[in-house]
Coordinates of C-alpha atoms and ligand atoms in Angstrom, one line a residue:
Chain Z
X203 CA 71.7 58.6 44.5
X204 CA 68.4 60.5 44.4
X205 CA 65.6 59.3 46.7
X206 CA 63.0 60.1 44.0
X207 CA 62.8 59.4 40.4
X208 CA 63.5 62.2 38.0
X209 CA 60.5 64.2 36.8
X210 CA 61.1 62.9 33.2
X211 CA 60.4 59.5 34.5
X212 CA 56.8 60.4 35.2
X213 CA 56.4 62.2 31.8
X214 CA 57.6 59.4 29.6
X215 CA 54.9 57.6 27.6
X216 CA 53.9 54.4 29.3
X217 CA 55.6 51.7 27.4
X218 CA 52.6 49.4 27.2
X219 CA 49.9 52.0 26.7
X220 CA 46.7 51.3 28.5
X221 CA 43.9 48.7 28.6
X222 CA 40.3 49.5 28.8
X223 CA 38.3 48.5 31.8
X224 CA 34.6 47.6 31.2
X225 CA 32.3 50.6 30.8
X226 CA 29.1 51.6 29.2
X227 CA 28.2 54.9 27.6
X228 CA 25.0 56.8 26.7
X229 CA 24.4 60.2 25.2
X230 CA 24.0 63.0 27.7
X231 CA 23.1 65.6 25.1
X232 CA 24.0 66.4 21.5
X233 CA 27.7 66.7 22.2
X234 CA 28.5 64.7 25.3
X235 CA 28.3 61.2 26.5
X236 CA 28.1 59.8 30.0
X237 CA 30.3 56.7 30.6
X238 CA 30.0 54.6 33.8
X239 CA 32.1 51.7 35.0
X240 CA 30.8 48.6 36.8
X241 CA 30.9 50.4 40.2
X242 CA 28.8 53.3 38.9
X243 CA 31.6 55.9 38.8
X244 CA 30.9 58.3 35.9
X245 CA 32.8 60.5 33.5
X246 CA 31.3 62.9 30.9
X247 CA 33.2 63.1 27.6
X248 CA 32.8 64.3 24.1
X249 CA 32.4 61.9 21.1
X250 CA 35.9 62.5 19.8
X251 CA 37.3 61.9 23.3
X252 CA 35.2 58.8 23.6
X253 CA 36.5 57.5 20.3
X254 CA 40.1 58.3 21.2
X255 CA 39.8 56.7 24.6
X256 CA 38.1 53.6 23.2
X257 CA 40.7 53.2 20.5
X258 CA 43.4 53.4 23.2
X259 CA 45.0 56.5 21.6
X260 CA 44.2 59.0 24.4
X261 CA 47.4 60.8 25.3
X262 CA 48.5 59.9 28.8
X263 CA 49.3 63.6 29.4
X264 CA 45.7 64.7 29.1
X265 CA 43.5 65.7 32.0
X266 CA 40.9 63.2 30.8
X267 CA 43.4 60.4 31.0
X268 CA 44.0 61.2 34.6
X269 CA 40.3 61.3 35.3
X270 CA 39.6 58.1 33.5
X271 CA 42.5 56.4 35.3
X272 CA 41.5 57.7 38.8
X273 CA 37.9 56.5 38.2
X274 CA 39.0 53.1 37.0
X275 CA 38.1 53.3 33.4
X276 CA 41.6 52.3 32.3
X277 CA 44.5 50.3 33.6
X278 CA 48.1 51.0 32.7
X279 CA 51.5 49.7 33.8
X280 CA 51.2 52.1 36.8
X281 CA 47.8 51.0 38.1
X282 CA 47.4 47.2 38.4
X283 CA 45.1 47.2 41.4
X284 CA 42.2 48.6 39.5
X285 CA 40.5 45.3 39.0
X286 CA 40.6 44.4 42.7
X287 CA 39.3 47.9 43.6
X288 CA 36.4 47.7 41.1
X289 CA 35.5 44.3 42.5
X290 CA 35.6 45.7 46.0
X291 CA 33.4 48.6 45.1
X292 CA 30.9 46.4 43.3
X293 CA 30.8 44.1 46.2
X294 CA 30.1 47.0 48.6
X295 CA 27.1 47.9 46.3
X296 CA 25.8 44.3 46.2
X297 CA 26.3 43.6 49.9
X298 CA 22.7 44.7 50.9
X299 CA 21.3 42.0 48.6
X300 CA 22.8 39.3 50.7
X301 CA 20.8 40.5 53.7
X302 CA 17.6 39.6 52.0
X303 CA 14.1 41.0 52.9
X304 CA 14.3 43.8 55.5
X305 CA 11.0 45.6 55.0
X306 CA 7.9 43.6 55.9
X307 CA 4.5 45.3 55.3
X308 CA 1.5 44.1 57.3
X309 CA -1.9 45.1 55.8
X310 CA -3.7 45.4 59.1
X311 CA -7.0 46.1 57.5
X312 CA -8.4 47.2 54.1
X313 CA -11.0 49.4 55.9
X314 CA -10.6 53.1 55.6
X315 CA -12.8 56.1 56.4
X316 CA -11.3 58.0 53.4
X317 CA -12.6 57.2 49.9
X318 CA -9.6 58.3 47.7
X319 CA -10.4 57.8 44.1
X320 CA -6.9 56.6 43.2
X321 CA -6.9 53.9 45.9
X322 CA -7.7 50.4 44.7
X323 CA -7.3 48.6 47.9
X324 CA -9.4 50.3 50.6
X325 CA -13.0 49.4 51.5
X326 CA -15.0 52.4 52.4
X327 CA -17.2 50.5 54.8
X328 CA -15.2 51.0 58.0
X329 CA -17.2 49.0 60.5
X330 CA -17.0 45.6 58.9
X331 CA -14.1 43.5 60.2
X332 CA -14.0 40.9 57.4
X333 CA -11.1 42.9 55.9
X334 CA -9.1 42.9 59.0
X335 CA -5.9 40.8 59.6
X336 CA -6.5 38.2 62.3
X337 CA -4.0 37.4 65.1
X338 CA -3.6 33.9 63.6
X339 CA -2.6 35.4 60.3
X340 CA -0.3 37.9 62.0
X341 CA 1.5 35.1 63.9
X342 CA 2.1 33.1 60.7
X343 CA 3.4 36.3 59.0
X344 CA 5.8 36.9 61.9
X345 CA 7.1 33.4 61.5
X346 CA 8.2 34.4 58.0
X347 CA 9.5 37.8 59.1
X348 CA 12.0 36.2 61.5
X349 CA 13.0 33.6 58.9
X350 CA 14.6 36.4 56.9
X351 CA 18.3 36.6 57.6
X352 CA 18.4 40.4 57.6
X353 CA 19.9 41.7 60.8
X354 CA 17.7 44.8 60.4
X355 CA 13.9 44.2 60.2
X356 CA 11.4 46.9 59.6
X357 CA 7.7 46.1 60.1
X358 CA 5.4 48.6 58.4
X359 CA 1.7 48.7 59.0
X360 CA -0.3 49.5 55.9
X361 CA -4.0 49.6 55.0
X362 CA -6.6 50.8 54.2
X363 CA -6.1 52.7 57.4
X364 CA -4.2 50.4 59.8
X365 CA -5.2 52.4 62.8
X366 CA -8.8 51.2 62.3
X367 CA -7.4 47.8 63.4
X368 CA -5.2 49.2 66.2
X369 CA -5.6 46.1 68.4
X370 CA -3.8 44.1 65.7
X371 CA -1.0 46.7 65.4
X372 CA -0.5 46.5 69.1
X373 CA -0.5 42.7 69.0
X374 CA 2.1 42.5 66.2
X375 CA 4.4 45.0 67.9
X376 CA 4.3 43.3 71.2
X377 CA 4.7 39.8 69.8
X378 CA 7.5 40.9 67.5
X379 CA 9.4 42.5 70.4
X380 CA 8.9 39.4 72.5
X381 CA 10.4 37.2 69.8
X382 CA 13.1 39.6 69.2
X383 CA 14.4 39.1 72.7
X384 CA 15.9 35.9 71.4
X385 CA 16.4 37.0 67.8
X386 CA 18.2 40.3 68.7
X387 CA 17.6 41.9 65.3
X388 CA 17.6 45.6 64.8
X389 CA 13.8 45.9 64.9
X390 CA 11.9 49.0 63.9
X391 CA 8.2 49.8 63.3
X392 CA 6.4 52.2 61.0
X393 CA 2.7 53.0 60.8
X394 CA 1.6 54.4 57.4
X395 CA -1.5 56.4 58.4
X396 CA -3.6 59.3 57.2
X397 CA -3.7 60.4 60.9
X398 CA -7.4 61.0 60.8
X399 CA -8.2 58.7 63.7
X400 CA -5.0 58.9 65.8
X401 CA -5.6 59.5 69.5
X402 CA -3.7 59.8 72.8
X403 CA -3.8 56.0 73.5
X404 CA -2.2 55.3 70.1
X405 CA 0.4 58.1 70.6
X406 CA 1.3 56.7 74.0
X407 CA 1.8 53.3 72.4
X408 CA 3.9 54.7 69.6
X409 CA 6.1 56.6 72.1
X410 CA 6.6 53.5 74.3
X411 CA 7.7 51.4 71.3
X412 CA 9.5 54.2 69.3
X413 CA 7.2 53.7 66.3
X414 CA 7.7 55.9 63.3
X415 CA 4.7 57.6 61.7
X416 CA 4.6 57.9 57.9
X417 CA 1.7 60.0 56.8
X418 CA 0.2 61.3 53.5
X419 CA 0.4 65.0 52.6
X420 CA -0.4 65.8 49.0
X421 CA 0.0 69.6 49.2
X422 CA -2.2 72.6 50.0
X423 CA -5.6 71.9 51.6
X424 CA -7.7 72.1 48.5
X425 CA -5.5 69.7 46.6
X426 CA -5.1 67.3 49.5
X427 CA -8.8 67.3 50.2
X428 CA -9.7 66.7 46.6
X429 CA -7.3 63.7 46.4
X430 CA -8.5 62.4 49.8
X431 CA -12.3 62.8 50.3
X432 CA -13.6 61.8 53.7
X433 CA -16.8 62.7 55.7
X434 CA -16.4 66.3 56.8
X435 CA -13.9 67.2 53.9
X436 CA -11.3 67.8 56.6
X437 CA -8.5 65.3 55.6
X438 CA -5.9 68.0 55.4
X439 CA -6.8 69.7 58.7
X440 CA -6.7 66.3 60.4
X441 CA -3.3 65.4 58.8
X442 CA -1.8 68.7 59.9
X443 CA -3.2 68.4 63.4
X444 CA -1.9 64.8 63.5
X445 CA 1.6 65.8 62.4
X446 CA 1.8 68.4 65.2
X447 CA 0.4 65.9 67.7
X448 CA 2.8 63.2 66.7
X449 CA 5.8 65.5 66.7
X450 CA 5.0 66.7 70.2
X451 CA 4.4 63.2 71.5
X452 CA 7.1 61.3 69.6
X453 CA 9.7 63.9 68.5
X454 CA 10.1 65.8 65.2
X455 CA 12.1 63.2 63.4
X456 CA 9.6 60.4 64.1
X457 CA 7.1 61.8 61.5
X458 CA 7.6 61.5 57.8
X459 CA 5.2 62.5 55.0
X460 CA 4.7 61.1 51.5
X461 CA 2.8 62.7 48.6
X462 CA 0.6 61.0 46.0
X463 CA 0.9 62.8 42.6
X464 CA -2.3 63.1 40.7
X465 CA -3.4 65.1 37.6
X466 CA -4.3 67.9 40.0
X467 CA -0.7 68.1 41.3
X468 CA 1.0 68.7 38.0
X469 CA 0.8 72.5 37.8
X470 CA 1.4 73.0 41.5
X471 CA 4.8 71.7 42.4
X472 CA 6.0 74.9 44.1
X473 CA 2.8 75.1 46.3
X474 CA 3.3 71.5 47.3
X475 CA 6.9 72.1 48.2
X476 CA 5.9 75.3 50.1
X477 CA 3.4 73.2 52.1
X478 CA 6.2 70.8 53.2
X479 CA 8.5 73.7 54.0
X480 CA 5.8 75.5 56.1
X481 CA 5.1 72.3 58.0
X482 CA 8.8 72.1 58.8
X483 CA 9.7 68.9 56.9
X484 CA 13.3 68.8 55.7
X485 CA 12.5 67.3 52.4
X486 CA 9.9 66.0 50.0
X487 CA 9.7 62.9 47.7
X488 CA 8.3 64.1 44.4
X489 CA 6.7 60.8 43.6
X490 CA 6.0 59.7 40.0
X491 CA 2.5 59.0 38.8
X492 CA 1.5 55.5 39.7
X493 CA 0.3 53.2 37.0
X494 CA -1.7 51.3 39.6
X495 CA -5.0 52.3 41.2
X496 CA -6.2 55.7 40.3
X497 CA -4.1 56.1 37.2
X498 CA -5.3 52.9 35.6
X499 CA -8.9 53.5 36.7
X500 CA -9.1 57.0 35.3
X501 CA -6.9 56.3 32.2
X502 CA -4.7 59.1 33.4
X503 CA -1.5 57.3 32.8
X504 CA -0.4 58.1 29.3
X505 CA 2.9 59.3 27.7
X506 CA 1.6 62.8 27.6
X507 CA 1.1 62.7 31.4
X508 CA 4.6 61.3 31.8
X509 CA 6.0 64.4 29.9
X510 CA 4.0 66.7 32.1
X511 CA 5.2 64.8 35.2
X512 CA 8.8 65.4 34.1
X513 CA 8.1 69.1 33.8
X514 CA 6.6 69.0 37.3
X515 CA 9.6 67.1 38.7
X516 CA 12.3 69.4 37.2
X517 CA 10.4 72.6 38.1
X518 CA 10.2 71.2 41.7
X519 CA 13.9 70.1 41.7
X520 CA 15.1 73.5 40.5
X521 CA 13.0 75.2 43.0
X522 CA 14.4 73.0 45.8
X523 CA 18.0 73.6 44.5
X524 CA 17.4 77.3 44.6
X525 CA 16.2 77.0 48.2
X526 CA 19.5 75.2 49.0
X527 CA 21.6 77.7 47.2
X528 CA 20.0 80.5 49.2
X529 CA 21.0 78.7 52.4
X530 CA 17.8 76.8 53.2
X531 CA 18.4 73.1 53.7
X532 CA 15.8 71.0 52.0
X533 CA 16.1 67.7 50.1
X534 CA 14.3 66.1 47.1
X535 CA 14.4 62.5 48.3
X536 CA 14.2 60.7 44.9
X537 CA 17.2 62.7 43.6
X538 CA 19.0 62.0 46.9
X539 CA 18.6 58.3 46.4
X540 CA 20.0 58.4 42.9
X541 CA 22.8 60.8 43.9
X542 CA 23.8 58.3 46.6
X543 CA 24.3 55.8 43.9
X544 CA 26.1 58.2 41.6
X545 CA 28.4 59.9 44.1
X546 CA 29.0 57.4 46.9
X547 CA 30.0 53.7 47.1
X548 CA 26.7 52.8 48.7
X549 CA 23.4 51.4 47.4
X550 CA 20.3 52.7 49.0
X551 CA 17.7 50.0 49.4
X552 CA 14.9 51.7 47.6
X553 CA 12.9 48.9 46.0
X554 CA 12.1 50.6 42.7
X555 CA 15.7 51.4 41.9
X556 CA 17.4 48.1 42.4
X557 CA 18.5 45.4 40.0
X558 CA 18.0 42.5 40.6
X559 CA 14.5 43.9 41.3
X560 CA 13.7 44.8 44.9
X561 CA 10.5 42.8 44.9
X562 CA 10.5 40.1 47.5
X563 CA 14.1 40.5 48.4
X564 CA 13.8 44.2 49.4
X565 CA 10.3 44.3 50.7
X566 CA 7.4 41.9 51.1
X567 CA 3.7 42.6 51.8
X568 CA 1.4 40.3 54.0
X569 CA -2.2 41.0 53.0
X570 CA -5.0 41.0 55.6
X571 CA -6.0 37.5 54.4
X572 CA -2.6 36.0 54.6
X573 CA -1.7 36.3 51.0
X574 CA 1.9 37.3 50.5
X575 CA 2.9 39.8 47.8
X576 CA 6.2 40.7 46.3
X577 CA 5.6 44.4 47.0
X578 CA 2.9 46.8 47.9
X579 CA 2.3 47.5 44.2
X580 CA 1.9 43.8 43.6
X581 CA -1.1 43.6 46.0
X582 CA -2.6 46.7 44.3
X583 CA -2.3 44.8 41.1
X584 CA -4.0 41.9 42.7
X585 CA -6.9 44.1 43.8
X586 CA -7.3 44.9 40.1
X587 CA -7.6 41.2 39.3
X588 CA -4.0 40.3 38.5
X589 CA -2.4 38.0 41.1
X590 CA 0.8 37.3 39.2
X591 CA 2.9 38.5 42.1
X592 CA 1.0 36.7 44.8
X593 CA 3.8 34.4 46.2
X594 CA 1.6 32.2 48.4
X595 CA -0.4 32.4 51.7
X596 CA 1.1 32.4 55.2
X597 CA -1.4 29.6 56.2
X598 CA -0.6 27.2 53.4
X599 CA 2.9 28.0 52.1
X600 CA 6.3 27.6 53.7
X601 CA 9.1 30.2 53.7
X602 CA 10.8 28.2 50.9
X603 CA 7.6 28.0 48.8
X604 CA 7.2 31.8 49.0
X605 CA 10.8 33.0 48.7
X606 CA 12.3 30.4 46.4
X607 CA 9.2 29.7 44.2
X608 CA 8.9 30.6 40.6
X609 CA 6.4 33.4 41.3
X610 CA 9.3 35.4 42.8
X611 CA 12.4 34.0 41.2
X612 CA 10.9 34.1 37.7
X613 CA 10.4 37.8 37.4
X614 CA 13.6 38.5 39.4
X615 CA 15.7 36.5 37.0
X616 CA 13.9 37.7 33.8
X617 CA 14.1 41.4 34.6
X618 CA 17.7 41.6 35.8
X619 CA 18.8 44.8 34.2
X620 CA 22.3 43.6 33.5
X621 CA 20.9 41.3 30.9
X622 CA 17.8 43.1 29.6
X623 CA 17.9 44.6 26.1
X624 CA 19.0 48.3 26.2
X625 CA 19.7 48.2 30.0
X626 CA 22.6 45.8 29.3
X627 CA 24.4 48.5 27.4
X628 CA 23.0 51.6 29.2
X629 CA 25.4 53.8 31.1
X630 CA 22.7 54.5 33.7
X631 CA 22.2 50.8 34.6
X632 CA 24.2 51.1 37.8
X633 CA 21.8 53.8 39.1
X634 CA 18.6 52.2 37.7
X635 CA 16.3 49.3 38.6
X636 CA 14.3 46.6 37.0
X637 CA 10.7 47.0 38.3
X638 CA 9.1 43.9 36.8
X639 CA 5.8 44.7 38.5
X640 CA 5.5 48.0 36.7
X641 CA 6.5 46.5 33.3
X642 CA 4.1 43.6 33.9
X643 CA 1.3 46.1 34.7
X644 CA 2.0 48.3 31.7
X645 CA 3.4 46.0 29.1
X646 CA 2.4 42.5 30.3
X647 CA 6.1 41.5 30.3
X648 CA 8.5 41.4 33.3
X649 CA 11.4 42.9 31.4
X650 CA 9.5 45.5 29.4
X651 CA 10.6 47.1 26.1
X652 CA 12.6 49.9 27.5
X653 CA 12.2 52.3 24.5
X654 CA 8.4 52.2 25.3
X655 CA 8.7 52.1 29.0
X656 CA 7.6 55.1 31.1
X657 CA 9.8 53.8 33.9
X658 CA 12.9 54.0 31.6
X659 CA 11.9 57.3 30.0
X660 CA 11.4 58.9 33.4
X661 CA 14.5 57.6 35.0
X662 CA 16.8 58.3 32.1
X663 CA 15.5 61.9 32.0
X664 CA 16.2 62.2 35.7
X665 CA 19.7 60.7 35.5
X666 CA 20.6 63.1 32.7
X667 CA 19.0 66.0 34.4
X668 CA 21.0 65.4 37.6
X669 CA 24.3 65.0 35.8
X670 CA 23.7 68.1 33.7
X671 CA 22.8 70.2 36.7
X672 CA 25.9 69.2 38.7
X673 CA 28.1 69.7 35.7
X674 CA 26.9 73.2 35.0
X675 CA 27.2 74.6 38.5
X676 CA 29.8 73.5 41.1
X677 CA 27.5 74.9 43.8
X678 CA 24.7 72.5 42.7
X679 CA 27.3 69.7 42.8
X680 CA 28.1 70.7 46.4
X681 CA 24.4 70.6 47.3
X682 CA 24.1 67.2 45.6
X683 CA 27.1 65.8 47.5
X684 CA 25.4 66.7 50.7
X685 CA 22.2 65.0 49.7
X686 CA 24.1 61.9 48.6
X687 CA 25.9 61.6 51.9
X688 CA 22.9 61.8 54.1
X689 CA 22.8 58.0 54.4
Chain T
X440 CA 13.7 56.4 3.9
X441 CA 16.7 54.1 3.2
X442 CA 19.9 54.1 5.3
X443 CA 22.7 51.9 4.2
X444 CA 25.7 50.6 6.2
X445 CA 28.6 48.7 4.7
X446 CA 28.8 45.1 5.8
X447 CA 32.6 45.4 6.0
X448 CA 32.3 48.0 8.7
X449 CA 29.1 47.2 10.7
X450 CA 27.8 44.0 12.2
X451 CA 24.1 43.0 12.0
X452 CA 24.1 43.1 15.9
X453 CA 24.9 46.8 15.9
X454 CA 22.1 47.5 13.5
X455 CA 19.6 45.3 15.3
X456 CA 20.4 47.0 18.6
X457 CA 19.9 50.4 17.1
X458 CA 16.6 49.4 15.6
X459 CA 15.5 48.1 19.0
X460 CA 16.3 51.5 20.6
X461 CA 14.3 53.2 17.9
X462 CA 11.1 51.2 18.3
X463 CA 9.3 54.1 20.0
X464 CA 10.0 56.4 17.0
X465 CA 10.4 54.3 13.9
X466 CA 9.7 51.0 12.3
X467 CA 13.0 49.8 10.8
X468 CA 13.1 46.8 8.5
X469 CA 16.5 45.3 7.8
X470 CA 17.7 43.7 4.5
X471 CA 21.1 42.5 3.4
X472 CA 22.7 42.9 -0.1
X473 CA 26.0 41.5 -1.0
X474 CA 27.9 44.4 0.6
X475 CA 25.4 46.5 2.5
X476 CA 22.9 46.4 5.3
X477 CA 19.8 48.3 4.1
X478 CA 17.5 49.8 6.7
X479 CA 14.1 51.1 5.6
X480 CA 13.1 53.7 8.2
X481 CA 9.4 54.6 8.6
X482 CA 8.4 57.2 11.1
X483 CA 5.8 55.9 13.6
X484 CA 2.6 57.8 13.8
X485 CA 2.3 60.5 16.4
X486 CA 5.9 61.5 16.9
X487 CA 7.4 64.8 16.1
X488 CA 10.6 64.1 14.1
X489 CA 10.9 64.1 10.3
X490 CA 12.1 61.0 8.7
X491 CA 15.3 62.7 7.8
X492 CA 16.0 63.6 11.4
X493 CA 15.1 60.0 12.4
X494 CA 17.6 58.7 9.8
X495 CA 20.3 60.9 11.0
X496 CA 19.7 59.9 14.6
X497 CA 19.6 56.3 13.6
X498 CA 23.0 56.5 11.9
X499 CA 24.4 58.0 15.1
X500 CA 22.8 55.2 17.1
X501 CA 24.4 52.5 14.8
X502 CA 27.8 54.2 15.3
X503 CA 27.3 54.2 19.0
X504 CA 26.2 50.5 19.0
X505 CA 29.2 49.6 16.9
X506 CA 31.5 51.3 19.3
X507 CA 29.8 49.6 22.3
X508 CA 30.3 46.2 20.7
X509 CA 34.0 47.0 20.1
X510 CA 34.4 48.0 23.8
X511 CA 32.4 45.0 25.0
X512 CA 34.7 42.7 23.0
X513 CA 37.8 44.4 24.4
X514 CA 36.7 44.3 28.0
X515 CA 34.7 41.1 28.2
X516 CA 37.4 39.1 30.0
X517 CA 38.1 41.9 32.5
X518 CA 34.3 42.3 33.2
X519 CA 34.1 38.5 34.0
X520 CA 37.1 38.7 36.2
X521 CA 35.6 41.7 38.2
X522 CA 32.2 40.1 38.5
X523 CA 33.8 36.8 39.6
X524 CA 35.9 38.5 42.3
X525 CA 33.0 40.7 43.5
X526 CA 30.4 37.8 43.7
X527 CA 32.9 35.4 45.2
X528 CA 32.9 37.4 48.4
X529 CA 29.2 38.4 48.8
X530 CA 27.9 35.0 49.7
X531 CA 25.3 35.5 46.9
X532 CA 26.6 32.7 44.7
X533 CA 25.3 29.1 45.0
X534 CA 27.3 26.3 46.4
Ligands
SF4_165 S1 15.5 51.1 32.4 FE1 16.3 52.6 30.9 S2 17.5 54.1 32.1 FE2 17.2 52.2 33.3 S3 19.0 50.9 32.8 FE3 17.4 50.3 31.5 S4 17.8 51.5 29.6 FE4 18.9 52.5 31.2

């Protein structure tokens, strides 16, 4: 008797045909559709193939059948473990949610010696301490930090310019570390600073406590200085000097930079990227225009600007892809986050691209006065007069009031993408988020009408753009695979 | 411009979903006759498509929505089973 079945055994039509597993589809272009399953695996197929597959008449001998089967879009008599596998993959993606809030932002002060026009929160007057967080407020906020069950806690100092209240930063770091001797969490600290006032004492402290520096770099000097006015008009020079000083004191990888995109950035993406390359960063986050602060104030945020931003983004992305194809390793971080969702079983914890929304459960902000906000954007909105996402105050509300109250759970539940109109049938939903703060700010509605949403429009264009690029060039796919697996 | 869909082939749900997707480009009013869904398509101000192009795209969207509803109906039970299995082991569900 033969050890193996005859070849014909594998070629015979499967007696019971196949069953569809749940999937969604969305047009990729005029001829093709993207289909995704619940775990976010995707397939690109033509309309006739989509119809044949959906009507369960796709021949089992076709290459597409094999692809759909291996990616868990169908189940046949030969593949009965697909449901368990899909559940396992989905669970892997959902697992970070169970950890609850990991990122805790402390607004050490609203004072700042810069006067950036897009910034709603800072107070130019930098010698008044009424906008500083007190130690009493910080202690109450730390009580909440350690109530979070997350085994990895990141405390990020924000402002204004947090280094103008360095004594409070020092106090929080030392107190958090003291408490952590019993708590034994994986505790990390970040200071978000423009670096203008950093000095040796601060650098020594950062080195001792392995504190990460996150700074702002908007591009070449003229653009950066225009975005970030300060006495002396030397914001860029100070940022660059600060980056070098931090790297030599703390190590190259301890310094990250973020850009703010303004109207002045839009025609200059290559110069902005070149600035990051010349300063030896290994990537850039081409950030969207923010609807908060500057954009609202200057009426800059319109659909027209969104279209220009997409041109800016894709020109930058293609430029970065070309750098990689020519052998120079450089990452676009927003694409990398999405590609991690598309090409790996993992879910990056980026607050804007999570559903249920990342507000509150992904990140939380403690304002200088003890008010607790569901995200950094929420407190910006509050500075503009809208306190919808203020969850309470550390002095008057308990952990349960803040994290289980309607102010947080209401928008979380309402905006869940799995049940929102359009998102609930969108193929890109596994890669997308909910962002109730954005939709509240722009449409006065936590869910938002997605056909009118700049958030939806932008993300859908990027999802399509990434899939099209990796389909059309296997070398680009290889670059994307590397970005996705950075972790 | 009027686009018609036979009631025997398309549900109101498919047409309403398609109209929702089109809210940025067109106002679509829906009426029912004995045998047809009648959709009056009016282009919204300030967008670049002709009403004929909009009608063609709308027909395609209705077809897509119809197919989506068919797939949803066929896979509903499996989706529930997968979600049930996935959530049962995350610790995210209530007691
Ligand atoms: S926001 Fe838009 S792209 Fe994202 S899931 Fe919803 S419909 Fe899809």
